[in-house]
Coordinates of N, CA, C and O in Angstrom, one line a residue:
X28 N 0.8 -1.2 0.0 CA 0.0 0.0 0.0 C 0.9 1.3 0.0 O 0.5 2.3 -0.6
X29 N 2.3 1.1 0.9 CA 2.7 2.5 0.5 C 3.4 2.4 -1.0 O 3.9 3.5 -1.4
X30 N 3.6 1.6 -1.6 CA 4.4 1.5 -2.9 C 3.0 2.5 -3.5 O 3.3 3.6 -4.1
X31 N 2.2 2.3 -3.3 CA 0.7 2.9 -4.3 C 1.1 4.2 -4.1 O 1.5 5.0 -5.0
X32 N 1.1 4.6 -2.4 CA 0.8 6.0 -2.3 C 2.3 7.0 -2.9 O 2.2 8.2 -3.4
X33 N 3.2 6.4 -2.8 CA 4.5 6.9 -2.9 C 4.2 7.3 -4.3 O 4.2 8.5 -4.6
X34 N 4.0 6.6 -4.9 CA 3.9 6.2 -6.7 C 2.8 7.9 -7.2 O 3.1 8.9 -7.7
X35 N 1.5 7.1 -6.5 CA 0.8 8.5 -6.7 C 0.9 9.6 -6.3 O 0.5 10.4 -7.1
X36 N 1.6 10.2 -4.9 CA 2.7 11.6 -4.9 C 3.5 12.2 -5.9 O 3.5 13.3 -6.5
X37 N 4.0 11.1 -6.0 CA 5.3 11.1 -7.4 C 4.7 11.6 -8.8 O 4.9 12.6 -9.4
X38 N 3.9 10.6 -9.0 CA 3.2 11.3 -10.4 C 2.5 12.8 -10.7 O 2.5 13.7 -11.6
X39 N 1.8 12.8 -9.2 CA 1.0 14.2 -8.8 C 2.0 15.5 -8.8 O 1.7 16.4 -9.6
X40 N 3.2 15.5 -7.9 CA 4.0 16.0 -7.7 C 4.9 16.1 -9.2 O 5.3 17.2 -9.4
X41 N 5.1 15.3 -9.9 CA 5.9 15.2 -11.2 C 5.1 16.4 -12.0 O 5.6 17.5 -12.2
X42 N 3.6 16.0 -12.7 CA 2.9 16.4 -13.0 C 2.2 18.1 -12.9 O 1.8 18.8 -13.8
X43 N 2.3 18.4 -11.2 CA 1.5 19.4 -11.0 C 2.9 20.8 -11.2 O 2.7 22.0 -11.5
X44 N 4.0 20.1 -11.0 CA 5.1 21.2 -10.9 C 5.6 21.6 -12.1 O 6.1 22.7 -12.2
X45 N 5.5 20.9 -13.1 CA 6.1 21.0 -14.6 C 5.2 22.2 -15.9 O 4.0 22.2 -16.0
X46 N 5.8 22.7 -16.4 CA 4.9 24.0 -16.9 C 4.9 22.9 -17.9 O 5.5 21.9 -18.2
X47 N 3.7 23.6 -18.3 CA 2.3 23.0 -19.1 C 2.2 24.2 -20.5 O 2.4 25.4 -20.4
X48 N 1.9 23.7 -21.5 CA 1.7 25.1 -23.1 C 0.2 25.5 -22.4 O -0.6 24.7 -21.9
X49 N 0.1 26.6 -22.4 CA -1.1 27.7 -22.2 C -1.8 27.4 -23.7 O -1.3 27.8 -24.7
X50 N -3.2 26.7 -23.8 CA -3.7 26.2 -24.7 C -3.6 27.1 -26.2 O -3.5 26.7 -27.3
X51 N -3.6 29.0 -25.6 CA -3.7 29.6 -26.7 C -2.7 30.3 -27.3 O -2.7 31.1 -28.3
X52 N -1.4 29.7 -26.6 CA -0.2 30.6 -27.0 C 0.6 29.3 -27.6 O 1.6 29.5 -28.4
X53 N 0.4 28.0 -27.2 CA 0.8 27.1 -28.0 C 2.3 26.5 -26.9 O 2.4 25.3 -26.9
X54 N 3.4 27.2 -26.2 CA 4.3 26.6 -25.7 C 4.7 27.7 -24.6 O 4.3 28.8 -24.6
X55 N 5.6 27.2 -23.9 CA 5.9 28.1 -22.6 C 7.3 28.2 -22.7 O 7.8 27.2 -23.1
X56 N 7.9 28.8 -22.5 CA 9.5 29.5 -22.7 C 10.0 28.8 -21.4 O 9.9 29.3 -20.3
X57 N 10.5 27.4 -22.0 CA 11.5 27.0 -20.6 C 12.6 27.2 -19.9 O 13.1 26.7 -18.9
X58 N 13.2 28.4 -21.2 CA 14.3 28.8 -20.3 C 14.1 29.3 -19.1 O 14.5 28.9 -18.0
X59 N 13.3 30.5 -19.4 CA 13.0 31.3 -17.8 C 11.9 31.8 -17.5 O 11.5 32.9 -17.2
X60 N 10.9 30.3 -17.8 CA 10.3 29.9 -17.4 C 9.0 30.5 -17.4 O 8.1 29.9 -16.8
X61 N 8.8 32.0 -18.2 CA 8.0 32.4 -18.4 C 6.8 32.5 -19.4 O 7.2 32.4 -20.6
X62 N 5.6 32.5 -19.2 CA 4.3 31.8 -19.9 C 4.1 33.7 -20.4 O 4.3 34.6 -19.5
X63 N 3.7 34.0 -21.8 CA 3.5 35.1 -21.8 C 1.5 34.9 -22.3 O 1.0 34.1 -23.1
X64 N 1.0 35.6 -21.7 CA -0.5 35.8 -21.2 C -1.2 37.6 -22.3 O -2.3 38.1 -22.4
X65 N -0.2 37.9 -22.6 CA -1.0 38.6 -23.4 C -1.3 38.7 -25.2 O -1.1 39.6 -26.1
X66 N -1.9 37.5 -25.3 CA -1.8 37.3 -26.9 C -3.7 37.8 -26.9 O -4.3 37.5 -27.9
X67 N -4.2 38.5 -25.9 CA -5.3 39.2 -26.4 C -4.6 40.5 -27.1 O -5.1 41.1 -28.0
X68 N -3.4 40.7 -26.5 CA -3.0 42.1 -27.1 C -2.4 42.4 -28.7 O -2.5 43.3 -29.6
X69 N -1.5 40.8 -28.6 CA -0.9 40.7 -30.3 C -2.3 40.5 -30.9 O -2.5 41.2 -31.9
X70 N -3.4 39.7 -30.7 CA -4.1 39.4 -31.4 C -4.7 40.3 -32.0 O -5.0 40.2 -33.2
X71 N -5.0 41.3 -31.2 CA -5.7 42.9 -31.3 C -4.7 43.4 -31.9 O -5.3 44.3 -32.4
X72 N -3.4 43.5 -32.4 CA -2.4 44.1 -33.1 C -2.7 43.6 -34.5 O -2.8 44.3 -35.5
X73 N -2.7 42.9 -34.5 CA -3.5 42.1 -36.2 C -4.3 42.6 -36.6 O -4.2 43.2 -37.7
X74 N -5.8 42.5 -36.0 CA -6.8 42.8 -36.3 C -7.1 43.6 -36.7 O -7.7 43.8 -37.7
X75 N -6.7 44.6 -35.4 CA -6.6 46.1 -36.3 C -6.4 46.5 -37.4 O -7.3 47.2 -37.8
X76 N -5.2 46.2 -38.2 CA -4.6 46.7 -39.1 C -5.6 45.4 -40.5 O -5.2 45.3 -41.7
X77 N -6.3 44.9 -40.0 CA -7.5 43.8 -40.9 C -7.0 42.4 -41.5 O -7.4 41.8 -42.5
X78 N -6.1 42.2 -40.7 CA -6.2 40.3 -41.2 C -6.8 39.6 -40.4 O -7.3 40.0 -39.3
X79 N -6.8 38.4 -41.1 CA -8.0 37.7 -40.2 C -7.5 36.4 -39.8 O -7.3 35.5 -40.6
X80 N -7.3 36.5 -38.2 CA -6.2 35.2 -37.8 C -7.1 34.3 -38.1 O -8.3 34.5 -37.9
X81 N -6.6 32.9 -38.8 CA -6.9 32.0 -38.6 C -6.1 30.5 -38.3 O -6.6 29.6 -38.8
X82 N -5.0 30.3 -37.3 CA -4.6 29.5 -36.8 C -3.9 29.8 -35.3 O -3.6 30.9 -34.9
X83 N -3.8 28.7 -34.6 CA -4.0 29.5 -33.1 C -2.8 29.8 -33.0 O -1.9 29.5 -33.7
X84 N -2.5 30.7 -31.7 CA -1.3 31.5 -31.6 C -0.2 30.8 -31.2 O -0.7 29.9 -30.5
X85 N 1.4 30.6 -31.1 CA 2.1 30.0 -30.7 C 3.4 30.9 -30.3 O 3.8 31.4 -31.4
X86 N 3.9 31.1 -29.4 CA 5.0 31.8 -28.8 C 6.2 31.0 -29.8 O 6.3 29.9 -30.2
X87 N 6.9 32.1 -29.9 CA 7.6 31.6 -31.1 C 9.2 31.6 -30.6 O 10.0 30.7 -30.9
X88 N 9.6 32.8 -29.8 CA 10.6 32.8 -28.9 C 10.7 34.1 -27.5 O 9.9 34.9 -27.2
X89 N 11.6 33.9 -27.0 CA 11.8 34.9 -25.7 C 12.6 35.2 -25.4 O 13.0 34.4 -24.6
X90 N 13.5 36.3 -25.6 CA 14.6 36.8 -25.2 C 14.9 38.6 -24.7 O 14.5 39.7 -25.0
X91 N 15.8 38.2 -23.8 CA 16.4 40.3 -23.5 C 17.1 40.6 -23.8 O 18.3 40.3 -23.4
X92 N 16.7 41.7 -24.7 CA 17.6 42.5 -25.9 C 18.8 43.3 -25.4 O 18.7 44.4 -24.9
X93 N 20.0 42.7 -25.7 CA 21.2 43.4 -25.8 C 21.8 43.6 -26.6 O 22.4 42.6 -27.1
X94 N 22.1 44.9 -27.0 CA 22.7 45.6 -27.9 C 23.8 44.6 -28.9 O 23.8 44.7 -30.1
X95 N 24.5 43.8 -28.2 CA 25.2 43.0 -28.6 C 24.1 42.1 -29.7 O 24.2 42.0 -30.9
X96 N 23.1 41.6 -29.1 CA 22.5 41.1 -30.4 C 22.0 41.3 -31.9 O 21.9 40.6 -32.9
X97 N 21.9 43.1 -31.5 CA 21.7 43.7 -32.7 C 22.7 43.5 -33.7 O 22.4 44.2 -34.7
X98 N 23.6 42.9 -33.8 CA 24.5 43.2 -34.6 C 25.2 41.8 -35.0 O 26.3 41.5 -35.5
X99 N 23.9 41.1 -34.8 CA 23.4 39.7 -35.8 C 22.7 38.9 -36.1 O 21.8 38.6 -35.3
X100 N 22.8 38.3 -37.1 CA 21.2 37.8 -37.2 C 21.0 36.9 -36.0 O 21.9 36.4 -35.3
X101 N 19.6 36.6 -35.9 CA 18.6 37.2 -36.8 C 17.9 38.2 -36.0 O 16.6 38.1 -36.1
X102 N 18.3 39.0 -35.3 CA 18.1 39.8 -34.6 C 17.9 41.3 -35.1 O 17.1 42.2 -34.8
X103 N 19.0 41.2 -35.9 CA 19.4 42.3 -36.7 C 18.4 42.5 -38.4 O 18.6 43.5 -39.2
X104 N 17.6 41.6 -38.5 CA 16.7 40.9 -39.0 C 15.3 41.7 -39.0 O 14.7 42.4 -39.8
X105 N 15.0 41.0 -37.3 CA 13.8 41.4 -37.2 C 13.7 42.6 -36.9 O 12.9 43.3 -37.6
X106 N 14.5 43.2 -35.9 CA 14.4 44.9 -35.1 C 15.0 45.5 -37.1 O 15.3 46.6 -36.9
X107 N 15.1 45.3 -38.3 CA 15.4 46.0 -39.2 C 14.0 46.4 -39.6 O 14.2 47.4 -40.3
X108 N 12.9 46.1 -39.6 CA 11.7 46.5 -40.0 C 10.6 47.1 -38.5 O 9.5 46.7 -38.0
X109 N 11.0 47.5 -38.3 CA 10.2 47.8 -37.1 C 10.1 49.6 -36.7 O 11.1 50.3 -36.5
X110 N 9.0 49.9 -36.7 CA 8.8 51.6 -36.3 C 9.7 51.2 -35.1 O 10.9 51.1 -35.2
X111 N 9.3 50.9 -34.2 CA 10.1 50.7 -33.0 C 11.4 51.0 -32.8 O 12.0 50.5 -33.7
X112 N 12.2 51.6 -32.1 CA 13.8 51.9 -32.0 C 14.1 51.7 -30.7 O 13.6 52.2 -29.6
X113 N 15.2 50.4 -31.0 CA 15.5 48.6 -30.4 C 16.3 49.6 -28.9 O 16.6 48.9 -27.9
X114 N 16.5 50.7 -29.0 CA 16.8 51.1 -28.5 C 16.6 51.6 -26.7 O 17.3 51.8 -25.7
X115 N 14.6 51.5 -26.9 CA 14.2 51.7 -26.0 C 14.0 50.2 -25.6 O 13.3 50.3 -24.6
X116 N 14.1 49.1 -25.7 CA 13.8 48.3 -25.5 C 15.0 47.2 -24.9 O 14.9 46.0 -24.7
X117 N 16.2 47.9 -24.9 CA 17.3 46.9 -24.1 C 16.8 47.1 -22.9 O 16.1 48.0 -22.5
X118 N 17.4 45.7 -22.3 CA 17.6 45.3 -21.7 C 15.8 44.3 -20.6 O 15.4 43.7 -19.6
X119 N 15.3 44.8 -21.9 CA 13.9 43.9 -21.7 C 13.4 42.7 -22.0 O 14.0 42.0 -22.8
X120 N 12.4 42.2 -21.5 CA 12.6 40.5 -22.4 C 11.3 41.0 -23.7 O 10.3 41.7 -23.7
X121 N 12.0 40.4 -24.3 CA 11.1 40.8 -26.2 C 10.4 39.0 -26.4 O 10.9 38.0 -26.8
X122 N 9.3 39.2 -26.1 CA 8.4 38.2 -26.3 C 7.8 37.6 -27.9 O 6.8 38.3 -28.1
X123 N 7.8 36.9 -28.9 CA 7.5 37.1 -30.2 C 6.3 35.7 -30.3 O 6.6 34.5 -30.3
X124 N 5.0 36.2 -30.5 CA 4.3 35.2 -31.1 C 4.1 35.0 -32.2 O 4.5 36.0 -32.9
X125 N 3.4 33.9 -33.1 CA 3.3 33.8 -34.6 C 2.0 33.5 -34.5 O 1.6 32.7 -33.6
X126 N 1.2 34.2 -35.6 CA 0.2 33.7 -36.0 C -0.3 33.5 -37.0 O -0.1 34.5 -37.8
X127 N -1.2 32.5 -37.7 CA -1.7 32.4 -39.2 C -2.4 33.4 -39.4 O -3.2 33.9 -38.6
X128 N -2.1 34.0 -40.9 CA -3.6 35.2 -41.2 C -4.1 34.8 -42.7 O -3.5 34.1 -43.5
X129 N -5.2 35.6 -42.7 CA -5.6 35.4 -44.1 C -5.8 37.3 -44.3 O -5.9 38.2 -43.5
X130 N -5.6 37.2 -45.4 CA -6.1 39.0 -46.2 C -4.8 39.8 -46.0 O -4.8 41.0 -46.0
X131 N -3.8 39.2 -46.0 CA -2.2 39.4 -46.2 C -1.9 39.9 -47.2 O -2.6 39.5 -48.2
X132 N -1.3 40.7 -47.4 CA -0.6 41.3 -49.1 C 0.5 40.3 -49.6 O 0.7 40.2 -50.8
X133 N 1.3 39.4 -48.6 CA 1.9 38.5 -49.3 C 1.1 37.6 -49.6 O 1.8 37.0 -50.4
X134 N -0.2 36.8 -49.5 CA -0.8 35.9 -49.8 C -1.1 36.0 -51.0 O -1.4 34.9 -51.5
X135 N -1.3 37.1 -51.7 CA -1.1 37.4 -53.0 C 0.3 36.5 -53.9 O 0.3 35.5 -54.7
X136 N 1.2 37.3 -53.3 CA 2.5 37.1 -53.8 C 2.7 36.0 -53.9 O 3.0 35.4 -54.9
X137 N 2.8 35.1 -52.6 CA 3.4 33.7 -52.7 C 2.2 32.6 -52.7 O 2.3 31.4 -52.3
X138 N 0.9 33.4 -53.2 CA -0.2 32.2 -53.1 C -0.1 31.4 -51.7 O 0.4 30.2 -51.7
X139 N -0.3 31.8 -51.0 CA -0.2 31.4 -49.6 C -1.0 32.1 -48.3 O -1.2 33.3 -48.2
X140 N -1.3 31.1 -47.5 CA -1.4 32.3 -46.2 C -0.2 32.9 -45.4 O 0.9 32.4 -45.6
X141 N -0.2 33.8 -44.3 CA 1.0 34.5 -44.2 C 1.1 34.1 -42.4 O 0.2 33.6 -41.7
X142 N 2.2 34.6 -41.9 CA 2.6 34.4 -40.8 C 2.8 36.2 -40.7 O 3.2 37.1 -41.4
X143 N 2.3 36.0 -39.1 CA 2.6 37.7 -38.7 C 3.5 37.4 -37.3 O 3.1 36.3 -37.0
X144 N 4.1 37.7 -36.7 CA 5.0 37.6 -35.7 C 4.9 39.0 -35.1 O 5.1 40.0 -35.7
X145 N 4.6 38.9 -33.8 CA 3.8 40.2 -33.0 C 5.1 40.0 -31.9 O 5.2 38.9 -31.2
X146 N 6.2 41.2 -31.9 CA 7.1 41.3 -30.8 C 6.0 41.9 -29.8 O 5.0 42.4 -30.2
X147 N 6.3 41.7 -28.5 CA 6.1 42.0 -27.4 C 6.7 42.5 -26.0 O 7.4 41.7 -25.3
X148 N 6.6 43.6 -25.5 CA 7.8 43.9 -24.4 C 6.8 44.6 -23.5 O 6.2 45.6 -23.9
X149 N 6.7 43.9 -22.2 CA 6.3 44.2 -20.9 C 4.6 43.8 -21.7 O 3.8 44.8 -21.6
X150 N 4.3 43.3 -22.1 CA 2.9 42.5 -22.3 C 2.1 43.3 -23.5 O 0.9 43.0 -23.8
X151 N 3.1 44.5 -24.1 CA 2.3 45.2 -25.0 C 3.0 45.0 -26.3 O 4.2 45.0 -26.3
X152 N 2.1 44.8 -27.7 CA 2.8 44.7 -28.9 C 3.3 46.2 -29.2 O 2.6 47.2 -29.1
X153 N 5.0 45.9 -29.6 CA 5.9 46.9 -29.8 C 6.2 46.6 -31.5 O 7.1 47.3 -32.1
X154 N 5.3 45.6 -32.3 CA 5.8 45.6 -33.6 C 5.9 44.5 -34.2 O 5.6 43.6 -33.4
X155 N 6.1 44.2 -35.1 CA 6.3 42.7 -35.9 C 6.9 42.5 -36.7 O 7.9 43.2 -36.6
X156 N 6.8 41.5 -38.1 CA 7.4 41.1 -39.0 C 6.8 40.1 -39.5 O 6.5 39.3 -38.6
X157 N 6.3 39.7 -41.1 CA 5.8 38.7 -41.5 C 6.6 37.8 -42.3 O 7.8 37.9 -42.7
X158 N 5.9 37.0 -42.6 CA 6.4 35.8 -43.4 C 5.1 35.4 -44.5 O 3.9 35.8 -44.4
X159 N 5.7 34.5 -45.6 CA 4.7 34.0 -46.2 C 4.8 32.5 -45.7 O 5.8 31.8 -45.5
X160 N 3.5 32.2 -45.5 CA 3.8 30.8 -45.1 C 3.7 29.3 -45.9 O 2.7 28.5 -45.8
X161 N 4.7 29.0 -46.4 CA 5.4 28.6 -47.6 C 6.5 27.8 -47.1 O 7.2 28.1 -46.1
X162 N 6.6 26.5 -47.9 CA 7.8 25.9 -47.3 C 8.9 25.9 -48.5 O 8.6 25.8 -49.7
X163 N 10.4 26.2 -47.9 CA 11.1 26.1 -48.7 C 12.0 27.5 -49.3 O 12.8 27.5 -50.3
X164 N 11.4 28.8 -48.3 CA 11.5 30.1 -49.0 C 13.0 30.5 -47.8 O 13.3 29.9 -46.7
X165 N 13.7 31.7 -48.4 CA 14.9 31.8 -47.8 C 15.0 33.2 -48.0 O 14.8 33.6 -49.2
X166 N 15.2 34.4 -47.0 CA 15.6 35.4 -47.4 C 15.1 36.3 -45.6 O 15.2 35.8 -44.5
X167 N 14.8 37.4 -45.9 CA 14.4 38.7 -45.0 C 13.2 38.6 -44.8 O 12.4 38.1 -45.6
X168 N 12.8 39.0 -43.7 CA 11.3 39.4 -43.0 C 10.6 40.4 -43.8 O 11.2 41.1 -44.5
X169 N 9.9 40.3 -43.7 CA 8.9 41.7 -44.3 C 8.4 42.6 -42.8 O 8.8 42.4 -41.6
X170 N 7.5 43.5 -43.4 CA 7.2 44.4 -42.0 C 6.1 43.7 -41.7 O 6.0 42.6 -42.3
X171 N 5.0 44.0 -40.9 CA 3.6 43.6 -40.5 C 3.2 43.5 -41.7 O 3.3 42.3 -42.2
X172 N 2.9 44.2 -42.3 CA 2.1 45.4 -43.9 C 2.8 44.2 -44.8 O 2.0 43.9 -45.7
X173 N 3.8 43.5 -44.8 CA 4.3 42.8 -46.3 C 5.2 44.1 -47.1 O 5.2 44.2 -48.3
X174 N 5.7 44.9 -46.2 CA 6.4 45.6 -47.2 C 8.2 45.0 -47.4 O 8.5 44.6 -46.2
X175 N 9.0 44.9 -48.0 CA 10.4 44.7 -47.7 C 11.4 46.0 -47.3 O 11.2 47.1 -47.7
X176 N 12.3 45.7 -46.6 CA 13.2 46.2 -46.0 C 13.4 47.7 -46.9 O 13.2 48.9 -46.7
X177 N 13.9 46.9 -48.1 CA 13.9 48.2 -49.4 C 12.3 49.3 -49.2 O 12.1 50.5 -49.0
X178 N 11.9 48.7 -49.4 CA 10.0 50.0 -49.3 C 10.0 50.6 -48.3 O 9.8 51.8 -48.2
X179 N 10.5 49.6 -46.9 CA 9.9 50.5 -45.6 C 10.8 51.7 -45.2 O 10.4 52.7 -44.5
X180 N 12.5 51.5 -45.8 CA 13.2 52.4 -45.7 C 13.8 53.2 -47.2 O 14.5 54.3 -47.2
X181 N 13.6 52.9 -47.7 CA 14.1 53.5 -49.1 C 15.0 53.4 -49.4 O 15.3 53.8 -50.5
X182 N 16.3 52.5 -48.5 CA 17.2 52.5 -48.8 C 17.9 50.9 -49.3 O 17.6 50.0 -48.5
X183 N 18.6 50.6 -50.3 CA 19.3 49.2 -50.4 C 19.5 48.5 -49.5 O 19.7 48.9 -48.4
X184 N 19.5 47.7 -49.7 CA 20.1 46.4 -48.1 C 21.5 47.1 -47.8 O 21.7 47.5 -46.7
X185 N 22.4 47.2 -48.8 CA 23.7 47.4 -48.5 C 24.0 48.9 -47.9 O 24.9 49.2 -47.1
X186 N 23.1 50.0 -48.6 CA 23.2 51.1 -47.8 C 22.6 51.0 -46.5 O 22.9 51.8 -45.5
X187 N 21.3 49.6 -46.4 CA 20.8 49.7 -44.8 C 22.1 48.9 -43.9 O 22.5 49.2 -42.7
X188 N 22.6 48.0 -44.7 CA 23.7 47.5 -43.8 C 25.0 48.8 -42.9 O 25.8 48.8 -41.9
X189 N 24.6 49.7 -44.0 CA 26.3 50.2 -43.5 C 26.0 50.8 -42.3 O 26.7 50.9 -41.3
X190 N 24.2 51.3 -42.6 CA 23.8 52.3 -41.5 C 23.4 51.5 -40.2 O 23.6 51.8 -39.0
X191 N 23.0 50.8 -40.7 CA 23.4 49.6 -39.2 C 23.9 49.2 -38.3 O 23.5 49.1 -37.1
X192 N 25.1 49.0 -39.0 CA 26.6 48.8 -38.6 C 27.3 49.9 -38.0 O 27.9 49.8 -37.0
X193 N 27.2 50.7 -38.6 CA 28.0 52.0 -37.9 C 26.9 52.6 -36.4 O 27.1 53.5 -35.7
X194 N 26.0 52.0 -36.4 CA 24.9 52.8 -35.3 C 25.4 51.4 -34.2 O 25.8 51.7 -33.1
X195 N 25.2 49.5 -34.7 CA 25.4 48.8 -33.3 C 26.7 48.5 -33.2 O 27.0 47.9 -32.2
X196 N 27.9 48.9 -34.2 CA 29.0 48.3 -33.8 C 29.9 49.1 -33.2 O 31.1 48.8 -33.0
X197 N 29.5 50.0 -32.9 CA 30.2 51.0 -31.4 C 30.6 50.3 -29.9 O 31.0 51.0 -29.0

C-alpha cells in the first residue's frame, strides 16, 4: 500500500510542478520559465490593421535584448523593419508570437497564407514582421504590412547595412 501511495505523490507532484503550453499561445518558454499571457494584445495588433487570424497562436521565442544582439542575425533581422527603436527596449525581455492570417498582401504574392510575428515587451505589442507561409523560401522578414526592407526604408540592403553597422558596432 505505500508503494501505491508513494507512486501517486510522485506522479501528482511530477505532473503538478512542470509548466504546461497555455492552450492559446501554444508553448511556454522553458528557459526562464515564463508563460506570456498577453496574446489578447498581439491578437488585437493584427486585427486592427484587418487580417483575419486563422490558426491558433504560438509563442515563437523569448529573449532580452542586448545591444550585442543587434549586430546579428537574426536579430538584426527582425528589429530592421520595425517603427520601434531597439533602443528603447534593451535590456527587456522581447516576447514574439506567430500567427496564421488570411487578407495578407503577401498571400497574394506567394499564393499562400502568411505568418505575422507580434514582438512583445512588458505584455504590449511593440511591432512585428511577416512571413509567407510557404515551405522552402529563404531570405528577409517583411514588416507587419508585407512591405520589404527596401519599401519600408528607401534605402538598399547594403546602404541599410552600412547604416546599421556603424549605429550597433560602437
Amino acid at each position: 500500500m505505500k508503494w501505491v501511495l508513494v507512486l501517486f505523490l510522485s506522479i501528482f507532484i511530477f505532473t503538478a510542478c512542470s509548466p504546461t503550453p497555455d492552450k492559446n499561445l501554444g508553448k511556454v518558454n522553458n528557459e526562464s520559465h515564463t508563460e506570456i499571457t498577453a496574446d489578447e494584445t498581439a491578437d488585437e495588433f493584427i486585427t486592427k490593421k484587418g487580417y483575419e487570424v486563422i490558426g491558433d497562436a504560438s509563442q515563437q521565442s523569448s529573449y532580452v535584448l542586448e545591444k550585442e544582439m543587434l549586430r546579428e542575425m537574426p536579430y538584426n533581422m527582425y528589429w530592421s523593419v520595425q517603427d520601434a527603436n531597439p533602443t528603447d527596449f534593451l535590456g527587456k525581455e522581447i516576447a514574439t508570437i506567430g500567427f496564421e492570417v488570411r487578407n495578407h498582401p503577401l498571400q497574394e504574392i506567394y499564393d499562400s497564407t502568411a505568418m505575422i510575428f507580434v514582438m512583445l515587451a512588458e505584455g504590449k505589442a511593440i511591432g512585428g514582421y511577416s512571413w509567407p507561409k510557404k515551405e522552402g523560401l529563404a531570405g528577409w522578414v517583411y514588416t507587419v504590412d508585407g512591405k520589404t526592407l527596401e519599401e519600408k526604408t528607401g534605402l538598399t540592403y547594403g546602404q541599410w547595412l552600412d547604416d546599421w553597422q556603424s549605429k550597433w558596432n560602437k
